[in-house]
Short mmCIF file of C-alpha atoms in Angstrom, two decimals:
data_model
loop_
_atom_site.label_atom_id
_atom_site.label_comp_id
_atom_site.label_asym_id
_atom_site.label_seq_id
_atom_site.Cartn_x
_atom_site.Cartn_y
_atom_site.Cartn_z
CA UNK R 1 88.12 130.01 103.84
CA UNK R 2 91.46 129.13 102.73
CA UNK R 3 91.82 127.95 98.77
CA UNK R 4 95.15 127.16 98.65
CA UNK R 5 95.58 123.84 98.38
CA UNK R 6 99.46 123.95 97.93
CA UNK R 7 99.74 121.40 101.30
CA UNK R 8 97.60 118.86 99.46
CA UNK R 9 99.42 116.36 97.04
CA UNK R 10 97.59 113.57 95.20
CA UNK R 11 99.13 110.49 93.82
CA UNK R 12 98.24 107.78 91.02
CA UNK R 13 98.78 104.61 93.28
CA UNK R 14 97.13 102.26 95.79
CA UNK R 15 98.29 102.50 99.62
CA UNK R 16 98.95 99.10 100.48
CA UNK R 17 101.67 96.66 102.84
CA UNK R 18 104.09 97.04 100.59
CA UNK R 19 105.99 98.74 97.13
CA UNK R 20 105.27 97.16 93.98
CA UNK R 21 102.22 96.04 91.73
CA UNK R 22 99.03 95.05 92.69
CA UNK R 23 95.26 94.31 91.43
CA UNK R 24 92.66 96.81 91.22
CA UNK R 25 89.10 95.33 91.26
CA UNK R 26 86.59 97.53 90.10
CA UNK R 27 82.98 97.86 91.16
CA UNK R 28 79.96 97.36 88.91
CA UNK R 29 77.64 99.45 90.55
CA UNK R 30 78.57 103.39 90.25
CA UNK R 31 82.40 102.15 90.08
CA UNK R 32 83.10 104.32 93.73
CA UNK R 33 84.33 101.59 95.68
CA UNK R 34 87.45 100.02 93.85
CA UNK R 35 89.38 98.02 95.99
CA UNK R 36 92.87 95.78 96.37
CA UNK R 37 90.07 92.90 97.61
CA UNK R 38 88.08 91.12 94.92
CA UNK R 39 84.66 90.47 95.94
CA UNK R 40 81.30 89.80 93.86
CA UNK R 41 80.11 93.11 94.05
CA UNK R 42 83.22 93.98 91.65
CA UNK R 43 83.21 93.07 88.02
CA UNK R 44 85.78 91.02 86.20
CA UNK R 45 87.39 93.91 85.15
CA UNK R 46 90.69 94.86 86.96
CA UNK R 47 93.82 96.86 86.33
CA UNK R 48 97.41 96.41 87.83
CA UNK R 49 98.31 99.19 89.66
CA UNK R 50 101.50 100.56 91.30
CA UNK R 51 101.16 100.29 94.89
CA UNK R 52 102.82 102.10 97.76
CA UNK R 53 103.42 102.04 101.74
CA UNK R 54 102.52 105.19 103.69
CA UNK R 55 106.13 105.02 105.18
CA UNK R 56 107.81 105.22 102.11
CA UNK R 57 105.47 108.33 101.10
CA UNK R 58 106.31 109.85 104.11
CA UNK R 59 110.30 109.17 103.32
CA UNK R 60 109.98 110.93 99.95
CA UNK R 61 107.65 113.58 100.86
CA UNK R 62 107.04 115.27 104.44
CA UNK R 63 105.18 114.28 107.27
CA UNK R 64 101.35 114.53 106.79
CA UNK R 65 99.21 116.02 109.69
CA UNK R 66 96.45 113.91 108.91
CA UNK R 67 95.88 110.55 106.92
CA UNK R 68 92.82 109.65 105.34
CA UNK R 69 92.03 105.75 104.30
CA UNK R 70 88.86 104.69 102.75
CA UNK R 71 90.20 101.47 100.57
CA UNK R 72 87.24 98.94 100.75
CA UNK R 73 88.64 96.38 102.93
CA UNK R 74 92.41 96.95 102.62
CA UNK R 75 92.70 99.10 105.57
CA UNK R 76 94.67 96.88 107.58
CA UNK R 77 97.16 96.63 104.43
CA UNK R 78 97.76 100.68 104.56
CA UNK R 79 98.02 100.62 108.52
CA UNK R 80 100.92 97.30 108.21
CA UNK R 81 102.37 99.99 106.10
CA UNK R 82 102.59 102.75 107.88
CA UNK R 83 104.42 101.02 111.65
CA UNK R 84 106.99 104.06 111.34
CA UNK R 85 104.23 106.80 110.70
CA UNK R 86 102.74 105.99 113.72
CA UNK R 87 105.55 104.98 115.96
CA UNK R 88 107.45 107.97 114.93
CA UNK R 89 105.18 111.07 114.22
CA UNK R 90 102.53 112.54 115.27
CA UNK R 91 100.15 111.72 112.65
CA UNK R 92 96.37 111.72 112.83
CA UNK R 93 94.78 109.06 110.70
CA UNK R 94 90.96 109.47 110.02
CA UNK R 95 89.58 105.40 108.63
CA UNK R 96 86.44 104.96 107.20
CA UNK R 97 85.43 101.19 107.65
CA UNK R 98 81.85 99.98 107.77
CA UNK R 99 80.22 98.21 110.53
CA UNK R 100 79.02 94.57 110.13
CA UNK R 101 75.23 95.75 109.96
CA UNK R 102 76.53 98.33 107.35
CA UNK R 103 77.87 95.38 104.97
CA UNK R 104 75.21 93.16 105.48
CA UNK R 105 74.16 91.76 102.06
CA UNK R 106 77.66 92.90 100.71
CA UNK R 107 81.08 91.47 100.54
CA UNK R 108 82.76 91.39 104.01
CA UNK R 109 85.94 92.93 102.45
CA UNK R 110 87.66 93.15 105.67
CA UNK R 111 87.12 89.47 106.17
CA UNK R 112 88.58 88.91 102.78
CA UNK R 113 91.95 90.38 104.68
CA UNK R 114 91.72 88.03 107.29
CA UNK R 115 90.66 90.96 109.02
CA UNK R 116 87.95 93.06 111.20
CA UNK R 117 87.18 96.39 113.06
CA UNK R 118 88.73 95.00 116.07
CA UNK R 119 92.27 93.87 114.65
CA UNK R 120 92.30 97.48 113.31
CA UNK R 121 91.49 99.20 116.54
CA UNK R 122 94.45 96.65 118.08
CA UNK R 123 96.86 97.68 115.20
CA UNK R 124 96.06 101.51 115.88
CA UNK R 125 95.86 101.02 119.80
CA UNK R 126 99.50 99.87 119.80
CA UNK R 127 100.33 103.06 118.89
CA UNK R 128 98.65 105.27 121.20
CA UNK R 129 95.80 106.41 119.05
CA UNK R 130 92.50 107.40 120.46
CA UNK R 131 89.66 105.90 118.70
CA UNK R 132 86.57 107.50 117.94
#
């Protein structure tokens, strides 16, 4: 096994639609599922956060191989920021999003984008990504 991570780069800042500032909700149970949506499963506690597009990472750093977005229901966000990523290069993106049956009794945070699995298979599909 390989431990070099030299190729791996981490970054203080939420993926999002676009460059700026942003809220950061934080969750009262086990605080693992922070998210740019506000929902009642997050506390009243939130921080402003610098946000970024995945294009714009891309522009100051190389080309990624693979992209991986777990953001609790801001998924479509990240993808409307990354058009050029995925019209240009050949990048693989690996989204965790949770079925309906998965959220039930939770916060749909997808809906809370105006948003569902199928609008982000559509938004992908555009693109020529296989989903899986």
């Amino acid at each position: 096994m390989n431990d070099d991570f030299s190729n791996i780069w981490t970054h203080q800042i939420a993926i999002s639609d676009n460059a700026g500032k942003d809220e950061l909700h934080r969750e009262s149970e086990g605080g693992q599922r922070h998210s740019l949506v506000d929902g009642v499963e997050l506390t009243a506690e939130s921080y402003i956060v610098d946000t970024q597009t995945i294009d714009n990472l891309i522009e100051r750093y190389e080309i990624p191989d693979l992209i991986k977005i777990d953001i609790e229901g801001a998924e479509l966000k990240a993808l409307s920021g990354a058009q050029q990523c995925m019209a240009e290069h050949d990048v693989d993106f690996f989204i965790e999003v949770h079925s309906p049956e998965a959220e039930r009794g939770r916060v749909n945070k997808l809906g809370q984008c105006n948003a569902d699995i199928e609008s982000l298979f559509v938004q992908i599909s555009r693109f020529g990504y296989d989903i899986y």
